[in-house]
CSV table of C-alpha atoms in Angstrom, one decimal:
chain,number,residue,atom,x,y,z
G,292,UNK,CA,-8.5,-7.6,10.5
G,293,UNK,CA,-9.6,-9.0,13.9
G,294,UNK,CA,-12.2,-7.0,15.9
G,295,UNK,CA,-11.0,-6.1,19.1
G,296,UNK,CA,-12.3,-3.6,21.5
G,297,UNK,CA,-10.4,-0.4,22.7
G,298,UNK,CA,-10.1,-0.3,26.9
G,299,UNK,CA,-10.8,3.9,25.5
G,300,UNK,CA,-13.7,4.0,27.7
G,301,UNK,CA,-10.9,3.5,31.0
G,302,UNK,CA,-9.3,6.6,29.6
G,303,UNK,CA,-12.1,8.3,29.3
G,304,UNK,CA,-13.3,7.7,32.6
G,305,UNK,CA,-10.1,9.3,33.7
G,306,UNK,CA,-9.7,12.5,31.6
G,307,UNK,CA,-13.5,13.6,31.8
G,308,UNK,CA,-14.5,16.9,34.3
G,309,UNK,CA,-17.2,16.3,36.7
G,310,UNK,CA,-20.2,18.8,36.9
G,311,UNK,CA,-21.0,19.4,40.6
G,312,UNK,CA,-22.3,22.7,42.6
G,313,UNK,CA,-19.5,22.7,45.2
G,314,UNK,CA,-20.0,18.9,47.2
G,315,UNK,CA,-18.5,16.9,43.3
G,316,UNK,CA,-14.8,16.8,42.7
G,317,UNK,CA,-14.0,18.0,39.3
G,318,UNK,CA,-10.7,16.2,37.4
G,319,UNK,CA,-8.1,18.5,37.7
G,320,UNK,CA,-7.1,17.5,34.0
G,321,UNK,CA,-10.2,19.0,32.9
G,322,UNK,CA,-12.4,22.2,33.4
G,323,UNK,CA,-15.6,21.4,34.3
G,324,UNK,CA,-18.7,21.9,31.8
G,325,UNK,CA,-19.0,26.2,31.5
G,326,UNK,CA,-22.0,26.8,34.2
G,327,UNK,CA,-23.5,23.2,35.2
G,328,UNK,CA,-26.8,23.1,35.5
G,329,UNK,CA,-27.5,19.9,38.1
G,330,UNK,CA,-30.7,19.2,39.4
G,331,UNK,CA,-31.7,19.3,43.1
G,332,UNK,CA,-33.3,15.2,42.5
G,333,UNK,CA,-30.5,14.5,41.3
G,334,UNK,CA,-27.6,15.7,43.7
G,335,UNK,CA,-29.3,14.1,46.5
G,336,UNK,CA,-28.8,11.3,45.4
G,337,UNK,CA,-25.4,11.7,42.8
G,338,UNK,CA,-23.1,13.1,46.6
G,339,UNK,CA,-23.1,9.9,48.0
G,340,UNK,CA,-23.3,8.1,45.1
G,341,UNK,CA,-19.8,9.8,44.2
G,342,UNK,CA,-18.4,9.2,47.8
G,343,UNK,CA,-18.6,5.7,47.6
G,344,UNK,CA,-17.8,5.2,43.7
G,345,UNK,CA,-14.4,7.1,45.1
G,346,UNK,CA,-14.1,5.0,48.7
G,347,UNK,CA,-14.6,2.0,46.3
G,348,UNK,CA,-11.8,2.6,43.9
G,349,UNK,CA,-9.5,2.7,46.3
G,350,UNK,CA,-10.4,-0.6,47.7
G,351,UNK,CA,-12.5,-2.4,45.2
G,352,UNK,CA,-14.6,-5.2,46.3
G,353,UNK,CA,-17.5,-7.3,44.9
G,354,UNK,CA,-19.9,-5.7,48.2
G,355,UNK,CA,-18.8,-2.6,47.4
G,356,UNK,CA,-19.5,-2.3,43.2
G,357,UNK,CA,-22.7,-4.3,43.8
G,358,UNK,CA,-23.6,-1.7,46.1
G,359,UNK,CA,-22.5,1.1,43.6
G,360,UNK,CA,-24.8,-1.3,40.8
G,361,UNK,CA,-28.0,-0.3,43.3
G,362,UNK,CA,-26.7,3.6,44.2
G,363,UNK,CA,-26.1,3.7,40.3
G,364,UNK,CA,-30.0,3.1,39.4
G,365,UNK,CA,-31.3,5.6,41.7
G,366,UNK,CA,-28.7,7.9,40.1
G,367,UNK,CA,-30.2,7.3,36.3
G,368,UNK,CA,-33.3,7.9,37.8
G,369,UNK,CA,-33.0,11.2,38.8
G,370,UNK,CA,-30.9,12.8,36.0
G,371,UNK,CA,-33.5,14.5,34.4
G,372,UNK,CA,-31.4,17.8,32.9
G,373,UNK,CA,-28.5,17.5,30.5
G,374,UNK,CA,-25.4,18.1,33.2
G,375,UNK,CA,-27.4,15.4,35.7
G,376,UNK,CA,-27.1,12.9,32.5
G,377,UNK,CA,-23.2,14.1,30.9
G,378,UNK,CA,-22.2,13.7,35.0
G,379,UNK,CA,-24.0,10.4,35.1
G,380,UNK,CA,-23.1,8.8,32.2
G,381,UNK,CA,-19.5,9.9,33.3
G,382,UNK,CA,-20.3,7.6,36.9
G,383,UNK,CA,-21.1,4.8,34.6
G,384,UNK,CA,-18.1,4.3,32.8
G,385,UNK,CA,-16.3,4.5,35.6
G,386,UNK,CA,-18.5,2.0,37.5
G,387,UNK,CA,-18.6,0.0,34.3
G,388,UNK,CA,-14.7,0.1,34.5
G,389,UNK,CA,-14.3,-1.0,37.9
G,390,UNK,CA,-17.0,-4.0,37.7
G,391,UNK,CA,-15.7,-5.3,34.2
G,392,UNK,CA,-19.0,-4.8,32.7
G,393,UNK,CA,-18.2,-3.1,29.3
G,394,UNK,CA,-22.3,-2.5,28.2
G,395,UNK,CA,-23.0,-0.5,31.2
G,396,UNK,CA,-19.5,1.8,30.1
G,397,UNK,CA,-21.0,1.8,26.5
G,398,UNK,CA,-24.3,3.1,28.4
G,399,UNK,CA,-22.5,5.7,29.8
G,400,UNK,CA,-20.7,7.2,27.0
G,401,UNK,CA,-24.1,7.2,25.2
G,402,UNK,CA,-26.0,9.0,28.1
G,403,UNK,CA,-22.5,11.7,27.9
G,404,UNK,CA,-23.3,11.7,23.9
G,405,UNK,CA,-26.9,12.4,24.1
G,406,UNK,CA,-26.5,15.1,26.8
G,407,UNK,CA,-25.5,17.7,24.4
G,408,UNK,CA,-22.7,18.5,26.9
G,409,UNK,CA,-19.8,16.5,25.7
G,410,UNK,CA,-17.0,19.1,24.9
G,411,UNK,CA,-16.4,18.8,21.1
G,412,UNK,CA,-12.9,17.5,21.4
G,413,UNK,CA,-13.9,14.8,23.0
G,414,UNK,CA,-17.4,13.7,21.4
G,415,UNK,CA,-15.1,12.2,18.1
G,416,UNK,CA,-13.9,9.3,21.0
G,417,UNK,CA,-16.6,8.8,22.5
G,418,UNK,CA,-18.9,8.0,19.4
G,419,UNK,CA,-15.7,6.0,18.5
G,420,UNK,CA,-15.6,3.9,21.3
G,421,UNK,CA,-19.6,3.6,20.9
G,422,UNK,CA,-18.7,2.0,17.5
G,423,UNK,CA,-15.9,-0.4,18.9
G,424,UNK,CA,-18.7,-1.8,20.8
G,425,UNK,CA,-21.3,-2.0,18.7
G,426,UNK,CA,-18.8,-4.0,16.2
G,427,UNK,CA,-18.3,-6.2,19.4
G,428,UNK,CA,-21.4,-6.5,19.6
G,429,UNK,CA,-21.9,-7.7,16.2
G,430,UNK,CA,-23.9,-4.6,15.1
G,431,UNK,CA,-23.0,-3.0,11.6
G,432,UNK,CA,-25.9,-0.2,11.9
G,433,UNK,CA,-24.8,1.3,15.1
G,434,UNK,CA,-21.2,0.6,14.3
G,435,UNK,CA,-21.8,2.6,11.1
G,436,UNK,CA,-23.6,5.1,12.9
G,437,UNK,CA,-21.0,5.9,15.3
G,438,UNK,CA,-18.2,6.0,13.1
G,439,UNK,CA,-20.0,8.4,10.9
G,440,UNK,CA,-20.6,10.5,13.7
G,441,UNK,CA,-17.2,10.0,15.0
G,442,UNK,CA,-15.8,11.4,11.4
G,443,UNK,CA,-18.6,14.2,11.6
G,444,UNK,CA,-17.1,15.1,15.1
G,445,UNK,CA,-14.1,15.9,13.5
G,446,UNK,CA,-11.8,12.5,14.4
G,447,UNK,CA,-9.1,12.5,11.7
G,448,UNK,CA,-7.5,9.2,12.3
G,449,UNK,CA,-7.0,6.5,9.5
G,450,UNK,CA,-9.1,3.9,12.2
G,451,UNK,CA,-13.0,4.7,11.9
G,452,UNK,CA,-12.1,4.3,8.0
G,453,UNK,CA,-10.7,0.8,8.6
G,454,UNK,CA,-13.7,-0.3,10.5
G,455,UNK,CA,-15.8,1.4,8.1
G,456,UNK,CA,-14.3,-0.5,5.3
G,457,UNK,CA,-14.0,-3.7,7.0
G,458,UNK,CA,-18.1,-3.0,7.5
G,459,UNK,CA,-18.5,-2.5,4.2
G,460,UNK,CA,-16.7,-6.0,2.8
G,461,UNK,CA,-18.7,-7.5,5.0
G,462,UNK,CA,-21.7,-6.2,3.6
G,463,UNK,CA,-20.0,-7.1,0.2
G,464,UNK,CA,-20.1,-2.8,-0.4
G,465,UNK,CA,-17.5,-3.2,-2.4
G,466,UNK,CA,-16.5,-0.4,-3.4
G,467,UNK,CA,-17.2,1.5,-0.6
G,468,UNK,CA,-14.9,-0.6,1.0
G,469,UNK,CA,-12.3,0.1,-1.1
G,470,UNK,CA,-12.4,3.9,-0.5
G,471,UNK,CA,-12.7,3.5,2.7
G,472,UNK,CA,-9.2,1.3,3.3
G,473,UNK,CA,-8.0,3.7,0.4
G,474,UNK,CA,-8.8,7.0,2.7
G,475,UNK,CA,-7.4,5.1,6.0
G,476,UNK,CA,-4.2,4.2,3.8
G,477,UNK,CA,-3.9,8.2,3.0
G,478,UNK,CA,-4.2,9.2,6.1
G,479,UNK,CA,-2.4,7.2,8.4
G,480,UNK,CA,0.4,7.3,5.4
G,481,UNK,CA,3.8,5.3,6.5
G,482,UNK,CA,2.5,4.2,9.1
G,483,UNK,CA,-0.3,2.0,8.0
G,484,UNK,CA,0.1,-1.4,8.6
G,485,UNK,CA,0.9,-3.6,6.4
G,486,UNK,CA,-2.4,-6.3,6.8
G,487,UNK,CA,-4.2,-2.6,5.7
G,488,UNK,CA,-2.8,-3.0,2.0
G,489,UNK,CA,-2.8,-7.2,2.3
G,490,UNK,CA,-6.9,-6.7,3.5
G,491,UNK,CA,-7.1,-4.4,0.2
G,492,UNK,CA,-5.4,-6.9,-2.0
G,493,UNK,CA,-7.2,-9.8,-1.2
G,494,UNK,CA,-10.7,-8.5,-1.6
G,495,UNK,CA,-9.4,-6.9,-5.0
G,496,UNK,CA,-9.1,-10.6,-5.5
G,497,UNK,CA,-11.7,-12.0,-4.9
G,498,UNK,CA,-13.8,-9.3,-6.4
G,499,UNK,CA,-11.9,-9.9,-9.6
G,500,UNK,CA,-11.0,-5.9,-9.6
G,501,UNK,CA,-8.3,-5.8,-11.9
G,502,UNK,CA,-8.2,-1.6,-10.8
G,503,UNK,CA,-8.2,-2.3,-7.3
G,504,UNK,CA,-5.6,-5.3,-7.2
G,505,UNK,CA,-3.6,-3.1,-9.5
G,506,UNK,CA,-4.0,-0.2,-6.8
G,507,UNK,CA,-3.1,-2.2,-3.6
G,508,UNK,CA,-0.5,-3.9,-5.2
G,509,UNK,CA,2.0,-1.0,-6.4
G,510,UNK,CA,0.7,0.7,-2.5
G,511,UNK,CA,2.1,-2.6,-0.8
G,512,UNK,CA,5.3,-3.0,-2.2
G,513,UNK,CA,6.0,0.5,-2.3
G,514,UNK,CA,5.6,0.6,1.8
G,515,UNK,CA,6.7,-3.0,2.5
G,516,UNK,CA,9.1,-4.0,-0.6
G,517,UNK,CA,10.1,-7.4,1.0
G,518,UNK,CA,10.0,-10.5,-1.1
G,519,UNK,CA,6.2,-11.7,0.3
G,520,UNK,CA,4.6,-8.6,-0.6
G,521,UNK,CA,6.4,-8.7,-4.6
G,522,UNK,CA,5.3,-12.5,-4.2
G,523,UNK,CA,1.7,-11.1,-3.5
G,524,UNK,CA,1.8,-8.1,-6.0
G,525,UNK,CA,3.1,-10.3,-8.8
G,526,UNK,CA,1.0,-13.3,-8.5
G,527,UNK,CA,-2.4,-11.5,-8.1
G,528,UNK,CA,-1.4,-9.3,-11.6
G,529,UNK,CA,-0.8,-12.3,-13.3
G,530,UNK,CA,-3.9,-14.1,-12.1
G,531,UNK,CA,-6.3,-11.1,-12.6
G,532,UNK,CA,-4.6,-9.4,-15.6
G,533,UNK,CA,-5.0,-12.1,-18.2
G,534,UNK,CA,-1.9,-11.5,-19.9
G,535,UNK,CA,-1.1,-12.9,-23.1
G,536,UNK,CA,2.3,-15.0,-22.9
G,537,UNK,CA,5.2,-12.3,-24.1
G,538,UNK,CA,3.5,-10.3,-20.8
G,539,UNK,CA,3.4,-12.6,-18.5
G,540,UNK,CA,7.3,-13.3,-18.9
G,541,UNK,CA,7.9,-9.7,-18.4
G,542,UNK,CA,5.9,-9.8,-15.1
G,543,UNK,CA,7.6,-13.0,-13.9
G,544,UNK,CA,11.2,-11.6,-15.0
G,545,UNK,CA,10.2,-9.0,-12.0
G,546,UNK,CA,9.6,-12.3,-10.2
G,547,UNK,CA,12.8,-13.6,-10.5
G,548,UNK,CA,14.4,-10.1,-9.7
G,549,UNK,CA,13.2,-9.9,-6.8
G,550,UNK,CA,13.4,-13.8,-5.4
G,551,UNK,CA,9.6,-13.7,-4.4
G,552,UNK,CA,8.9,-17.3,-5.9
G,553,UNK,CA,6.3,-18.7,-3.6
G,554,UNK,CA,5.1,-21.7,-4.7
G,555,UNK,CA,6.0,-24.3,-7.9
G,556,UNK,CA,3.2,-22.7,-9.6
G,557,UNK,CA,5.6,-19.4,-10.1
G,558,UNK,CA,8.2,-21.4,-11.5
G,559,UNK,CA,6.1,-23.8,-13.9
G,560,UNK,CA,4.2,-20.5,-15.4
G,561,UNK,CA,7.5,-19.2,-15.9
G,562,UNK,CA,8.7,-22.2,-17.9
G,563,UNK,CA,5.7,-21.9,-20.0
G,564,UNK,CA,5.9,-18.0,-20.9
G,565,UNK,CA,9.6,-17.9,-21.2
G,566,UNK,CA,9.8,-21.3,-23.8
G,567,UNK,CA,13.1,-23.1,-23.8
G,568,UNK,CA,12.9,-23.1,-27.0
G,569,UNK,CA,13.1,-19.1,-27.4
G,570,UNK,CA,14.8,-18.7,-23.6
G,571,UNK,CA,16.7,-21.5,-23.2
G,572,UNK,CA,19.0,-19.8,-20.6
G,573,UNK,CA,16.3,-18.0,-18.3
G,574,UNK,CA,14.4,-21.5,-18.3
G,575,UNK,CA,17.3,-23.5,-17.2
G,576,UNK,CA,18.2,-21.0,-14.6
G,577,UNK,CA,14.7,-20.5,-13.2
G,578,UNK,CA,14.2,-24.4,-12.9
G,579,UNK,CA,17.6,-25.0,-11.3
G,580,UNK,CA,17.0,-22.1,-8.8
G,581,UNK,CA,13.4,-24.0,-7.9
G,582,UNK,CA,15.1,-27.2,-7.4
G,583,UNK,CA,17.2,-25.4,-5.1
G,584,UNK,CA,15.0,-23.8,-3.3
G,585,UNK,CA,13.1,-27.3,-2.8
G,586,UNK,CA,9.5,-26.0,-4.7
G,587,UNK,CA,10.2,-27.7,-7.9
G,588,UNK,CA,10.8,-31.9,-8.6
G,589,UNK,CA,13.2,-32.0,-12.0
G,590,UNK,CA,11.8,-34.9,-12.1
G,591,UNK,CA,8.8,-34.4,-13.7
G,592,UNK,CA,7.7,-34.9,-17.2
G,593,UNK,CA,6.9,-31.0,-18.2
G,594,UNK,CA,10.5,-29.8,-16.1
G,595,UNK,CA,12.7,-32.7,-17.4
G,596,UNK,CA,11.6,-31.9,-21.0
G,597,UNK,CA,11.9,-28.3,-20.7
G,598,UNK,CA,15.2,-28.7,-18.8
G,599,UNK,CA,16.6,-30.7,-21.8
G,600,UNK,CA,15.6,-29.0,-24.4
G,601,UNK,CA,17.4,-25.8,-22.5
G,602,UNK,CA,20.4,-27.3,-22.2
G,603,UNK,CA,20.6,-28.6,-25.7
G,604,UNK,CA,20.3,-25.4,-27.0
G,605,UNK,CA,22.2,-22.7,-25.1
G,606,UNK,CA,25.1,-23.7,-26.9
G,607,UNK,CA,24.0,-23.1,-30.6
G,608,UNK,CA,21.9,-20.5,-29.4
G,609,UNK,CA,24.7,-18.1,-28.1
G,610,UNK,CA,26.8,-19.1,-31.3
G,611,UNK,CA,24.6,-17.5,-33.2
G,612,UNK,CA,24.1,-14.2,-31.2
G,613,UNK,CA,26.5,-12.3,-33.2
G,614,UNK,CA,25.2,-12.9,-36.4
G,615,UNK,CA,21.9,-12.0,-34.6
G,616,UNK,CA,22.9,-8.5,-34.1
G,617,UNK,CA,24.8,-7.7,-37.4
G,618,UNK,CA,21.6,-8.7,-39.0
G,619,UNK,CA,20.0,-6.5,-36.6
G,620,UNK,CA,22.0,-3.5,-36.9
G,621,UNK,CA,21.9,-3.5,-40.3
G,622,UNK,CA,19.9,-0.3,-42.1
G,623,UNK,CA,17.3,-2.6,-43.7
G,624,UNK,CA,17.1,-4.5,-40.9
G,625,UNK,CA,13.1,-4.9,-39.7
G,626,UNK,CA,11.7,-3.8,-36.6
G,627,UNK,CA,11.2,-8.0,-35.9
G,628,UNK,CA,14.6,-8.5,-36.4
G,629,UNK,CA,16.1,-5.7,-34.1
G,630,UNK,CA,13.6,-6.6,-31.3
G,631,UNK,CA,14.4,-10.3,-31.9
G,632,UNK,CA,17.8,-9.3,-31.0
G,633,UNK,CA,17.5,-7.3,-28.4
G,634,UNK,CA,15.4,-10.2,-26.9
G,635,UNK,CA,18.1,-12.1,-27.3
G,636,UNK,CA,20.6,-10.4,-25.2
G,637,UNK,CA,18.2,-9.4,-22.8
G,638,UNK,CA,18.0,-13.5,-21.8
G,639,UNK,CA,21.6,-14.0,-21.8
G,640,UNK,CA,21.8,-11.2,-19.6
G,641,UNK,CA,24.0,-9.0,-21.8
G,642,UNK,CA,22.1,-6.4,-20.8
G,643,UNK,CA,24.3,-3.0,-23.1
G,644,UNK,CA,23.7,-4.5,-26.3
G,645,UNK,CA,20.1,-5.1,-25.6
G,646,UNK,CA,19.7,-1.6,-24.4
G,647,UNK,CA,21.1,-0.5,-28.1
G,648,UNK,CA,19.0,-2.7,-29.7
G,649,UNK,CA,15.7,-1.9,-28.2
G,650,UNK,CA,16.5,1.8,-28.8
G,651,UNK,CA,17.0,0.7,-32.4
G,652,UNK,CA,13.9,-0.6,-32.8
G,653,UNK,CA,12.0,2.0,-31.1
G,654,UNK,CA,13.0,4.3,-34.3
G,655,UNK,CA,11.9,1.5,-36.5
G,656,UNK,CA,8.0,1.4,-37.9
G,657,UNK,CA,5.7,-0.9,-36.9
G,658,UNK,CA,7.0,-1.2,-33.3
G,659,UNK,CA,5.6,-2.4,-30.2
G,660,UNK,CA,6.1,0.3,-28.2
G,661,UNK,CA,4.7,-1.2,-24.4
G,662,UNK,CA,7.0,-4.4,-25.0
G,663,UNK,CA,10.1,-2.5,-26.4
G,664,UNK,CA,9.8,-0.1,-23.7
G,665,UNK,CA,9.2,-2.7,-20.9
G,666,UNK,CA,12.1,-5.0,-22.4
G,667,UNK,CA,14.6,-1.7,-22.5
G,668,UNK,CA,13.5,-0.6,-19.2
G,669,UNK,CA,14.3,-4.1,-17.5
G,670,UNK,CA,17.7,-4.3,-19.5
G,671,UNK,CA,18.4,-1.4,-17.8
G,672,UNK,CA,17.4,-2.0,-14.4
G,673,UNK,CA,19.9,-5.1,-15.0
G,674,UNK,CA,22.7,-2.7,-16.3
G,675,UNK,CA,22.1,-0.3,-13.2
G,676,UNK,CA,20.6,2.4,-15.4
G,677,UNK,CA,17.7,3.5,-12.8
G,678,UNK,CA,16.6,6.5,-13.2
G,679,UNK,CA,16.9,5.3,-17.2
G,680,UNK,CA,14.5,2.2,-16.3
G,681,UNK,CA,12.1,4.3,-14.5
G,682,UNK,CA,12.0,7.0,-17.7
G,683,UNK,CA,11.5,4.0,-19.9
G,684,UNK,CA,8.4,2.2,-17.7
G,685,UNK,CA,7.0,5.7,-17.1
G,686,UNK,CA,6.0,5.8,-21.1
G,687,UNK,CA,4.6,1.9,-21.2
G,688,UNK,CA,1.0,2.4,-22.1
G,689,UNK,CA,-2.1,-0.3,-22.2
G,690,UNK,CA,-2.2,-3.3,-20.5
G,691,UNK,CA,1.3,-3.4,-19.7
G,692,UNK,CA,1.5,-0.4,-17.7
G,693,UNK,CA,0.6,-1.6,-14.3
G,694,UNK,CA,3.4,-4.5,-15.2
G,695,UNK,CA,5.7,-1.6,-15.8
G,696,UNK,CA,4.6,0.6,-12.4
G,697,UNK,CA,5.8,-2.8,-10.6
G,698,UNK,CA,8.6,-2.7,-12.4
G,699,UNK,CA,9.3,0.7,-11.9
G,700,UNK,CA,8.8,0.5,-8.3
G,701,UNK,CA,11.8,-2.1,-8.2
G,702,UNK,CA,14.3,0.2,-10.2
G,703,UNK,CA,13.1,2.9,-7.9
G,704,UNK,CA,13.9,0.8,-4.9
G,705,UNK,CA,17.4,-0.5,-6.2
G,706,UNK,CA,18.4,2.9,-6.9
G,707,UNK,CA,17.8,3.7,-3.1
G,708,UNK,CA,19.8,0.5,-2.2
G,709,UNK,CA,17.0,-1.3,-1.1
């Protein structure tokens, strides 16, 4: 997130009353401060300071706001009592506004905040703005300070949580960070941006938070389910996860579901887990579609091989399939044997009678219940069975079950034609 500071003080300027005793002109948007109290010091010298702050915004020059610069020091001077400082502090921003000078407007909004006479809806923006400037100004404490405050006030945007999270990864607070971007997330709900969830992601990261990556992930693609942000969820799972091999083709299956192959890393770690030896058909599809899509060179050693030894054996391989499944239907039949099947199937993409079979094996002792239940929720998300998919990844426990929350996402999303 790029720091950039709010022209708020401009409105400000605009929408705040005017304290005067009959000679100052209160904004008609707002009432003026219940029974100002303006020294005698003070309007001698604030009535023609305010006649030529408003000559001069009508016809701004660089005589004319220099001048206002000299009238303006006279002004501080004599504010002594709280209304002389909230009505001078108001002069400032406004002279800050017309000179370009942003400190002096962040030196009026502070003289309004330590009045005591800012009205309480507004004191949330103003300490706000206070931050903005202080974070311009390269100054955590006070930006901290103020966005506290700001949240104290009663502000109830997702913002001051951003910069207060952004604050704290810099400060490498962690996870104070997190909660932060977590609690701006919450709030600002559908329409949070998606660099909010990216930001979250890519600290999770580099913090090596399997929790947090796991967290930002299922939040991004659930708001922005486009192929960069699977590409994103996917690859940081797989990175940080430390899945054994028969996982990490599960996760990449969701991979090639959903297209989000972003580099010939994706494709090569796919090779590997799926083993053309075991999934001869998923491997020779996976490295055809990389060619394709120009991210992976047939050429080379570990591709060529793998692409061979594919092809050679799709062939037998789906000979033998029924065979496979009488042996794995039988009554004896083990609980290797059925999910060996089912496995099977599921590769070639005959997705019904790899349903069956994983059902069979989930009666059978001795089963795997997260990788049956992963394997018969994707065969059904490729069958069109949704709301089945999402009841099967809803009871994945263990390590698989953030693989099976992404997947569940993705059945959940087809199901609403997205």
């Amino acid at each position: 997130m790029k720091l950039s500071l709010s022209r708020f003080a401009v409105a400000v300027a605009l929408a705040l009353p005017v304290a005067g005793a009959g000679v100052m002109v209160a904004t008609p948007a707002m009432a003026a401060p219940a029974g100002p109290d303006l020294s005698k010091p003070f309007l001698a010298v604030g009535v023609p300071f305010q006649t030529a702050l408003e000559k001069v915004k009508k016809a701004p020059s660089p005589e004319g706001i220099a001048d206002l610069r000299a009238q303006y020091e006279k002004v501080l001077a004599a504010a002594t009592k709280p209304d002389d400082k909230f009505t001078a502090g108001n002069w400032g921003i406004q002279l800050g506004s017309l000179a370009k000078d942003d400190a002096l407007q962040g030196k009026g909004i502070q003289l309004m905040v330590d009045s005591g006479k800012t009205p309480p809806d507004l004191l949330p923006k103003l300490h706000f703005a206070l931050a903005q400037m202080a974070l311009q100004a390269k100054d955590n404490a006070g930006a901290r300070k103020n966005l506290d405050a700001s949240i104290a006030a009663g502000n109830k945007e997702a913002e001051p949580h951003v910069w207060l999270a952004e604050i704290n990864f810099e400060e490498k607070q962690t996870k104070a960070g997190f909660d932060e971007l977590n609690k701006a997330i919450e709030i600002a709900g559908s329409a949070a941006p998606e660099n909010w969830y990216r930001r979250g992601l890519g600290f999770a990261y580099e913090a090596r938070d399997y929790a947090q990556a796991v967290n930002f992930s299922t939040k991004l693609v659930k708001a922005y389910p486009v192929t960069k942000s699977w590409s994103a969820a996917i690859a940081v799972l797989r990175d940080l996860g430390q899945l054994p091999s028969q996982d990490t083709i599960d996760l990449m299956r969701l991979m090639a579901r959903t297209n989000s192959w972003a580099e010939e890393r994706d494709y090569g770690e796919f090779v590997q887990a799926a083993d053309a030896r075991r999934n001869p058909a998923e491997v020779k599809a996976v490295i055809e579609a990389g060619v394709a899509a120009g991210k992976v060179d047939a050429s080379k050693t570990f591709y060529a091989e793998a692409l061979k030894t594919a092809t050679t054996r799709i062939g037998p391989d789906k000979a033998s399939l029924p065979g496979f499944e009488k042996d794995a239907r039988a009554a004896n039949a083990t609980v290797g044997t059925v999910t060996g099947a089912g496995d099977a199937f599921l590769s070639y993409g005959e997705s019904a009678k790899a349903m069956d079979l994983y059902k069979i094996a989930l009666t059978k002792p001795g089963v795997d219940k997260p990788v049956v239940l992963t394997r018969l929720g994707i065969a059904q998300v490729d069958a069109g069975d949704y709301a089945g998919a999402q009841a099967s990844f809803a009871q994945v426990e263990g390590p698989r079950k953030p693989m099976a929350e992404l997947w569940s996402l993705y059945a959940a999303q087809k199901a609403a034609g997205k």
